[in-house]
Amino acid sequence: MPTSSSTQPLYRIDECPDLMADGCVADEHGNLVFLSLWARDTAVQEFLARLTLSSAEQGLDRFHLTTDQGASVPIFVGNADHLDKRSTRTFRRTLFGSMVHLWLFDPRCVKPDKANASALALLPRDKSDHTDRLWALVRETCPLPLLDHWRDAVLALLQSREMLSCLPFALGRLEGHRLTLDVPALTTALGDLIRSGTLGVEPDEVESGKPLRRVA
């Protein structure tokens, strides 16, 4: 578990030796979800430029991260225009000049795609319980009305249907979670849980044996 005094490992990008990453999250196909890297401003600008160029122009549609075990992991960027970018300039007075910290990420990490009922969450790996954060994400993304006391049952349902899953690749202090809702299937499943008495309109309906109200 990281502490305030622990050292965060840095990971080399094979194609850009002047860049060092301290965090990366990708999906099961190796597609980039989040990247955090450090470098001088000129190296960062060169990297961003290469992401927009073709391979004939020394462009990058992928790069390779070297892990702690020495493995070289390919990360696919795809269309860089579809990624959001944030940067900050830090450590202005170093032997190498000022350093830039760049974050490159899928926009769904900060704002759900409500039109397609999908979202991404980047959460700290040193916390074992992300229930509240994931439930907030589900409620923000889902077009269906969800009651707070349904939380545990609905999260279990989403995980069992693989609508909510943990992304398989993460380096650094963050892990990724993906929410992809099949709204028609979810509507049917919630209706079944309501009719069976698993979900009630009031928190105490199931425990008290009260008849469940019909939900349209």
PDB file of C-alpha atoms in Angstrom:
ATOM      1  CA  MET A   1       0.000   0.000   0.000  1.00  0.00           C
ATOM      2  CA  PRO A   2       1.495   3.363  -1.001  1.00  0.00           C
ATOM      3  CA  THR A   3       2.400   5.744   1.778  1.00  0.00           C
ATOM      4  CA  SER A   4       3.409   9.369   1.767  1.00  0.00           C
ATOM      5  CA  SER A   5       7.052   8.294   1.841  1.00  0.00           C
ATOM      6  CA  SER A   6       6.815   5.516  -0.735  1.00  0.00           C
ATOM      7  CA  THR A   7       8.444   5.950  -4.138  1.00  0.00           C
ATOM      8  CA  GLN A   8       6.196   5.731  -7.175  1.00  0.00           C
ATOM      9  CA  PRO A   9       7.778   3.590  -9.915  1.00  0.00           C
ATOM     10  CA  LEU A  10       8.282   5.152 -13.337  1.00  0.00           C
ATOM     11  CA  TYR A  11       7.762   3.221 -16.562  1.00  0.00           C
ATOM     12  CA  ARG A  12       9.678   3.851 -19.764  1.00  0.00           C
ATOM     13  CA  ILE A  13       7.934   4.340 -23.107  1.00  0.00           C
ATOM     14  CA  ASP A  14      10.029   2.431 -25.648  1.00  0.00           C
ATOM     15  CA  GLU A  15       9.300   4.697 -28.612  1.00  0.00           C
ATOM     16  CA  CYS A  16       9.949   7.897 -26.624  1.00  0.00           C
ATOM     17  CA  PRO A  17      12.886   7.428 -24.221  1.00  0.00           C
ATOM     18  CA  ASP A  18      12.551  11.001 -22.926  1.00  0.00           C
ATOM     19  CA  LEU A  19       9.111  10.210 -21.477  1.00  0.00           C
ATOM     20  CA  MET A  20       8.428   8.406 -18.208  1.00  0.00           C
ATOM     21  CA  ALA A  21       4.951   7.252 -17.152  1.00  0.00           C
ATOM     22  CA  ASP A  22       3.814   6.858 -13.552  1.00  0.00           C
ATOM     23  CA  GLY A  23       0.385   5.456 -14.379  1.00  0.00           C
ATOM     24  CA  CYS A  24      -1.522   3.786 -17.211  1.00  0.00           C
ATOM     25  CA  VAL A  25      -4.879   2.050 -17.544  1.00  0.00           C
ATOM     26  CA  ALA A  26      -6.019   0.099 -20.616  1.00  0.00           C
ATOM     27  CA  ASP A  27      -8.932  -2.149 -21.541  1.00  0.00           C
ATOM     28  CA  GLU A  28      -8.853  -5.835 -22.471  1.00  0.00           C
ATOM     29  CA  HIS A  29      -7.874  -4.955 -26.048  1.00  0.00           C
ATOM     30  CA  GLY A  30      -4.986  -2.757 -24.940  1.00  0.00           C
ATOM     31  CA  ASN A  31      -6.797   0.473 -25.826  1.00  0.00           C
ATOM     32  CA  LEU A  32      -5.657   3.494 -23.841  1.00  0.00           C
ATOM     33  CA  VAL A  33      -8.011   4.640 -21.099  1.00  0.00           C
ATOM     34  CA  PHE A  34      -5.616   6.767 -19.017  1.00  0.00           C
ATOM     35  CA  LEU A  35      -1.957   7.754 -19.167  1.00  0.00           C
ATOM     36  CA  SER A  36       0.057   9.907 -16.760  1.00  0.00           C
ATOM     37  CA  LEU A  37       3.558  10.858 -17.872  1.00  0.00           C
ATOM     38  CA  TRP A  38       6.415  13.230 -17.086  1.00  0.00           C
ATOM     39  CA  ALA A  39       8.915  14.874 -19.414  1.00  0.00           C
ATOM     40  CA  ARG A  40      10.327  18.153 -20.589  1.00  0.00           C
ATOM     41  CA  ASP A  41       7.871  20.330 -22.499  1.00  0.00           C
ATOM     42  CA  THR A  42       9.544  19.713 -25.863  1.00  0.00           C
ATOM     43  CA  ALA A  43       9.360  15.923 -25.404  1.00  0.00           C
ATOM     44  CA  VAL A  44       5.676  16.099 -24.430  1.00  0.00           C
ATOM     45  CA  GLN A  45       4.816  18.259 -27.438  1.00  0.00           C
ATOM     46  CA  GLU A  46       6.697  15.892 -29.739  1.00  0.00           C
ATOM     47  CA  PHE A  47       4.821  12.909 -28.290  1.00  0.00           C
ATOM     48  CA  LEU A  48       1.422  14.609 -28.758  1.00  0.00           C
ATOM     49  CA  ALA A  49       2.331  15.580 -32.314  1.00  0.00           C
ATOM     50  CA  ARG A  50       3.362  12.023 -33.191  1.00  0.00           C
ATOM     51  CA  LEU A  51      -0.009  10.730 -32.010  1.00  0.00           C
ATOM     52  CA  THR A  52      -1.657  12.749 -34.790  1.00  0.00           C
ATOM     53  CA  LEU A  53       0.710  11.720 -37.602  1.00  0.00           C
ATOM     54  CA  SER A  54       0.669   8.703 -39.907  1.00  0.00           C
ATOM     55  CA  SER A  55       3.201   5.897 -39.577  1.00  0.00           C
ATOM     56  CA  ALA A  56       4.963   7.186 -42.709  1.00  0.00           C
ATOM     57  CA  GLU A  57       5.592  10.436 -40.831  1.00  0.00           C
ATOM     58  CA  GLN A  58       6.915   8.613 -37.714  1.00  0.00           C
ATOM     59  CA  GLY A  59       3.510   8.879 -36.111  1.00  0.00           C
ATOM     60  CA  LEU A  60       2.300   6.639 -33.299  1.00  0.00           C
ATOM     61  CA  ASP A  61      -0.954   4.745 -33.166  1.00  0.00           C
ATOM     62  CA  ARG A  62       0.470   2.688 -30.283  1.00  0.00           C
ATOM     63  CA  PHE A  63       3.378   2.719 -27.856  1.00  0.00           C
ATOM     64  CA  HIS A  64       5.016   0.180 -25.543  1.00  0.00           C
ATOM     65  CA  LEU A  65       5.375   0.494 -21.774  1.00  0.00           C
ATOM     66  CA  THR A  66       8.092  -1.433 -19.976  1.00  0.00           C
ATOM     67  CA  THR A  67       6.726  -2.887 -16.710  1.00  0.00           C
ATOM     68  CA  ASP A  68       8.527  -3.710 -13.453  1.00  0.00           C
ATOM     69  CA  GLN A  69       9.002  -7.273 -14.731  1.00  0.00           C
ATOM     70  CA  GLY A  70      10.677  -6.034 -17.913  1.00  0.00           C
ATOM     71  CA  ALA A  71       7.735  -6.877 -20.169  1.00  0.00           C
ATOM     72  CA  SER A  72       6.967  -4.520 -23.048  1.00  0.00           C
ATOM     73  CA  VAL A  73       3.198  -3.944 -23.130  1.00  0.00           C
ATOM     74  CA  PRO A  74       1.590  -2.430 -26.262  1.00  0.00           C
ATOM     75  CA  ILE A  75      -0.925   0.360 -25.627  1.00  0.00           C
ATOM     76  CA  PHE A  76      -3.133   1.346 -28.568  1.00  0.00           C
ATOM     77  CA  VAL A  77      -4.054   5.013 -28.899  1.00  0.00           C
ATOM     78  CA  GLY A  78      -6.439   4.991 -31.845  1.00  0.00           C
ATOM     79  CA  ASN A  79      -7.708   8.460 -32.732  1.00  0.00           C
ATOM     80  CA  ALA A  80      -5.904  10.886 -30.421  1.00  0.00           C
ATOM     81  CA  ASP A  81      -8.530  13.545 -31.145  1.00  0.00           C
ATOM     82  CA  HIS A  82     -10.982  11.452 -29.109  1.00  0.00           C
ATOM     83  CA  LEU A  83      -8.813  11.722 -25.990  1.00  0.00           C
ATOM     84  CA  ASP A  84      -8.815  14.560 -23.468  1.00  0.00           C
ATOM     85  CA  LYS A  85      -5.547  16.168 -22.360  1.00  0.00           C
ATOM     86  CA  ARG A  86      -4.560  17.976 -19.185  1.00  0.00           C
ATOM     87  CA  SER A  87      -1.090  19.207 -18.291  1.00  0.00           C
ATOM     88  CA  THR A  88       0.679  21.170 -15.604  1.00  0.00           C
ATOM     89  CA  ARG A  89       4.190  22.568 -15.472  1.00  0.00           C
ATOM     90  CA  THR A  90       6.141  21.616 -12.336  1.00  0.00           C
ATOM     91  CA  PHE A  91       9.725  21.559 -11.075  1.00  0.00           C
ATOM     92  CA  ARG A  92      10.657  24.628 -13.111  1.00  0.00           C
ATOM     93  CA  ARG A  93      14.261  24.800 -11.904  1.00  0.00           C
ATOM     94  CA  THR A  94      15.948  21.478 -12.631  1.00  0.00           C
ATOM     95  CA  LEU A  95      19.111  20.487 -14.484  1.00  0.00           C
ATOM     96  CA  PHE A  96      16.872  19.447 -17.376  1.00  0.00           C
ATOM     97  CA  GLY A  97      14.632  22.522 -17.428  1.00  0.00           C
ATOM     98  CA  SER A  98      10.999  22.659 -16.388  1.00  0.00           C
ATOM     99  CA  MET A  99       9.075  19.380 -16.253  1.00  0.00           C
ATOM    100  CA  VAL A 100       5.554  18.858 -17.573  1.00  0.00           C
ATOM    101  CA  HIS A 101       3.037  16.415 -16.123  1.00  0.00           C
ATOM    102  CA  LEU A 102       0.591  15.258 -18.818  1.00  0.00           C
ATOM    103  CA  TRP A 103      -2.639  13.311 -18.401  1.00  0.00           C
ATOM    104  CA  LEU A 104      -4.151  11.710 -21.501  1.00  0.00           C
ATOM    105  CA  PHE A 105      -7.494   9.967 -21.013  1.00  0.00           C
ATOM    106  CA  ASP A 106     -10.829   8.826 -22.418  1.00  0.00           C
ATOM    107  CA  PRO A 107     -13.399  11.611 -21.837  1.00  0.00           C
ATOM    108  CA  ARG A 108     -15.749   9.108 -20.171  1.00  0.00           C
ATOM    109  CA  CYS A 109     -13.351   9.086 -17.205  1.00  0.00           C
ATOM    110  CA  VAL A 110     -14.650  12.507 -16.191  1.00  0.00           C
ATOM    111  CA  LYS A 111     -18.104  12.633 -17.815  1.00  0.00           C
ATOM    112  CA  PRO A 112     -20.410   9.681 -18.579  1.00  0.00           C
ATOM    113  CA  ASP A 113     -21.595   9.153 -22.138  1.00  0.00           C
ATOM    114  CA  LYS A 114     -25.287   9.236 -21.273  1.00  0.00           C
ATOM    115  CA  ALA A 115     -26.383   8.805 -24.889  1.00  0.00           C
ATOM    116  CA  ASN A 116     -24.730   5.371 -24.949  1.00  0.00           C
ATOM    117  CA  ALA A 117     -25.131   4.672 -21.207  1.00  0.00           C
ATOM    118  CA  SER A 118     -21.417   4.119 -20.681  1.00  0.00           C
ATOM    119  CA  ALA A 119     -18.786   5.526 -18.345  1.00  0.00           C
ATOM    120  CA  LEU A 120     -15.318   4.910 -16.935  1.00  0.00           C
ATOM    121  CA  ALA A 121     -13.996   5.362 -13.398  1.00  0.00           C
ATOM    122  CA  LEU A 122     -10.397   5.770 -12.249  1.00  0.00           C
ATOM    123  CA  LEU A 123     -10.141   4.832  -8.589  1.00  0.00           C
ATOM    124  CA  PRO A 124      -7.230   4.490  -6.122  1.00  0.00           C
ATOM    125  CA  ARG A 125      -5.879   0.959  -5.882  1.00  0.00           C
ATOM    126  CA  ASP A 126      -5.082   1.318  -2.181  1.00  0.00           C
ATOM    127  CA  LYS A 127      -8.793   1.428  -1.303  1.00  0.00           C
ATOM    128  CA  SER A 128     -10.520  -1.933  -1.229  1.00  0.00           C
ATOM    129  CA  ASP A 129     -14.107  -0.660  -1.182  1.00  0.00           C
ATOM    130  CA  HIS A 130     -15.285   1.452  -4.114  1.00  0.00           C
ATOM    131  CA  THR A 131     -18.981   0.711  -3.632  1.00  0.00           C
ATOM    132  CA  ASP A 132     -20.159   4.276  -3.023  1.00  0.00           C
ATOM    133  CA  ARG A 133     -18.180   5.726  -5.934  1.00  0.00           C
ATOM    134  CA  LEU A 134     -19.360   3.050  -8.368  1.00  0.00           C
ATOM    135  CA  TRP A 135     -22.963   3.426  -7.240  1.00  0.00           C
ATOM    136  CA  ALA A 136     -22.780   7.185  -7.806  1.00  0.00           C
ATOM    137  CA  LEU A 137     -21.425   6.505 -11.303  1.00  0.00           C
ATOM    138  CA  VAL A 138     -24.252   4.066 -12.064  1.00  0.00           C
ATOM    139  CA  ARG A 139     -26.919   6.521 -10.915  1.00  0.00           C
ATOM    140  CA  GLU A 140     -25.358   9.332 -12.932  1.00  0.00           C
ATOM    141  CA  THR A 141     -25.131   7.230 -16.106  1.00  0.00           C
ATOM    142  CA  CYS A 142     -28.295   5.114 -16.000  1.00  0.00           C
ATOM    143  CA  PRO A 143     -31.434   6.623 -17.583  1.00  0.00           C
ATOM    144  CA  LEU A 144     -33.646   4.489 -15.325  1.00  0.00           C
ATOM    145  CA  PRO A 145     -34.746   5.685 -11.861  1.00  0.00           C
ATOM    146  CA  LEU A 146     -32.744   3.829  -9.216  1.00  0.00           C
ATOM    147  CA  LEU A 147     -33.443   3.985  -5.495  1.00  0.00           C
ATOM    148  CA  ASP A 148     -30.544   4.202  -3.049  1.00  0.00           C
ATOM    149  CA  HIS A 149     -31.530   1.115  -1.086  1.00  0.00           C
ATOM    150  CA  TRP A 150     -31.290  -0.925  -4.301  1.00  0.00           C
ATOM    151  CA  ARG A 151     -27.534  -0.285  -4.385  1.00  0.00           C
ATOM    152  CA  ASP A 152     -26.124  -3.693  -3.443  1.00  0.00           C
ATOM    153  CA  ALA A 153     -28.633  -5.692  -5.504  1.00  0.00           C
ATOM    154  CA  VAL A 154     -28.206  -3.527  -8.604  1.00  0.00           C
ATOM    155  CA  LEU A 155     -24.387  -3.517  -8.425  1.00  0.00           C
ATOM    156  CA  ALA A 156     -24.394  -7.305  -8.065  1.00  0.00           C
ATOM    157  CA  LEU A 157     -26.743  -7.551 -11.056  1.00  0.00           C
ATOM    158  CA  LEU A 158     -24.545  -5.302 -13.209  1.00  0.00           C
ATOM    159  CA  GLN A 159     -21.403  -7.249 -12.301  1.00  0.00           C
ATOM    160  CA  SER A 160     -23.065 -10.601 -13.010  1.00  0.00           C
ATOM    161  CA  ARG A 161     -24.187  -9.344 -16.440  1.00  0.00           C
ATOM    162  CA  GLU A 162     -20.720  -7.856 -17.108  1.00  0.00           C
ATOM    163  CA  MET A 163     -22.198  -4.381 -17.454  1.00  0.00           C
ATOM    164  CA  LEU A 164     -19.832  -3.266 -14.665  1.00  0.00           C
ATOM    165  CA  SER A 165     -16.301  -4.639 -14.682  1.00  0.00           C
ATOM    166  CA  CYS A 166     -12.735  -3.870 -13.614  1.00  0.00           C
ATOM    167  CA  LEU A 167     -10.359  -3.141 -16.478  1.00  0.00           C
ATOM    168  CA  PRO A 168      -7.602  -5.760 -16.724  1.00  0.00           C
ATOM    169  CA  PHE A 169      -4.501  -3.596 -17.158  1.00  0.00           C
ATOM    170  CA  ALA A 170      -3.292  -0.935 -14.726  1.00  0.00           C
ATOM    171  CA  LEU A 171       0.143   0.392 -13.792  1.00  0.00           C
ATOM    172  CA  GLY A 172       0.595   2.856 -10.958  1.00  0.00           C
ATOM    173  CA  ARG A 173      -1.784   3.893  -8.212  1.00  0.00           C
ATOM    174  CA  LEU A 174      -5.065   3.840 -10.148  1.00  0.00           C
ATOM    175  CA  GLU A 175      -7.325   1.085 -11.377  1.00  0.00           C
ATOM    176  CA  GLY A 176     -10.028   1.368 -14.008  1.00  0.00           C
ATOM    177  CA  HIS A 177     -13.690   0.336 -13.983  1.00  0.00           C
ATOM    178  CA  ARG A 178     -16.002   0.300 -16.983  1.00  0.00           C
ATOM    179  CA  LEU A 179     -19.764   0.717 -16.965  1.00  0.00           C
ATOM    180  CA  THR A 180     -21.582  -0.299 -20.156  1.00  0.00           C
ATOM    181  CA  LEU A 181     -25.334  -0.520 -19.638  1.00  0.00           C
ATOM    182  CA  ASP A 182     -27.639  -2.593 -21.822  1.00  0.00           C
ATOM    183  CA  VAL A 183     -30.680  -0.501 -20.925  1.00  0.00           C
ATOM    184  CA  PRO A 184     -33.398  -2.823 -22.351  1.00  0.00           C
ATOM    185  CA  ALA A 185     -31.874  -5.862 -20.610  1.00  0.00           C
ATOM    186  CA  LEU A 186     -31.438  -3.903 -17.381  1.00  0.00           C
ATOM    187  CA  THR A 187     -35.048  -2.703 -17.520  1.00  0.00           C
ATOM    188  CA  THR A 188     -36.272  -6.298 -17.805  1.00  0.00           C
ATOM    189  CA  ALA A 189     -33.996  -7.528 -15.018  1.00  0.00           C
ATOM    190  CA  LEU A 190     -35.046  -4.762 -12.622  1.00  0.00           C
ATOM    191  CA  GLY A 191     -38.691  -5.492 -13.366  1.00  0.00           C
ATOM    192  CA  ASP A 192     -38.125  -9.159 -12.503  1.00  0.00           C
ATOM    193  CA  LEU A 193     -36.443  -8.208  -9.202  1.00  0.00           C
ATOM    194  CA  ILE A 194     -39.305  -5.878  -8.300  1.00  0.00           C
ATOM    195  CA  ARG A 195     -41.945  -8.505  -9.066  1.00  0.00           C
ATOM    196  CA  SER A 196     -40.049 -11.153  -7.112  1.00  0.00           C
ATOM    197  CA  GLY A 197     -39.863  -8.898  -4.046  1.00  0.00           C
ATOM    198  CA  THR A 198     -36.087  -8.503  -4.123  1.00  0.00           C
ATOM    199  CA  LEU A 199     -36.456  -4.763  -4.739  1.00  0.00           C
ATOM    200  CA  GLY A 200     -39.051  -2.617  -3.026  1.00  0.00           C
ATOM    201  CA  VAL A 201     -40.140   0.982  -3.289  1.00  0.00           C
ATOM    202  CA  GLU A 202     -39.512   1.481   0.441  1.00  0.00           C
ATOM    203  CA  PRO A 203     -36.377   0.146   2.190  1.00  0.00           C
ATOM    204  CA  ASP A 204     -38.384  -1.886   4.717  1.00  0.00           C
ATOM    205  CA  GLU A 205     -40.939  -3.441   2.357  1.00  0.00           C
ATOM    206  CA  VAL A 206     -39.121  -6.724   1.872  1.00  0.00           C
ATOM    207  CA  GLU A 207     -38.257  -7.133   5.564  1.00  0.00           C
ATOM    208  CA  SER A 208     -41.744  -6.221   6.788  1.00  0.00           C
ATOM    209  CA  GLY A 209     -43.600  -8.383   4.311  1.00  0.00           C
ATOM    210  CA  LYS A 210     -45.603  -5.452   2.941  1.00  0.00           C
ATOM    211  CA  PRO A 211     -46.981  -5.959  -0.574  1.00  0.00           C
ATOM    212  CA  LEU A 212     -44.780  -4.251  -3.154  1.00  0.00           C
ATOM    213  CA  ARG A 213     -46.151  -1.290  -5.049  1.00  0.00           C
ATOM    214  CA  ARG A 214     -46.161  -1.589  -8.794  1.00  0.00           C
ATOM    215  CA  VAL A 215     -43.519   0.411 -10.573  1.00  0.00           C
ATOM    216  CA  ALA A 216     -44.283   1.463 -14.122  1.00  0.00           C
TER     217      ALA A 216
END
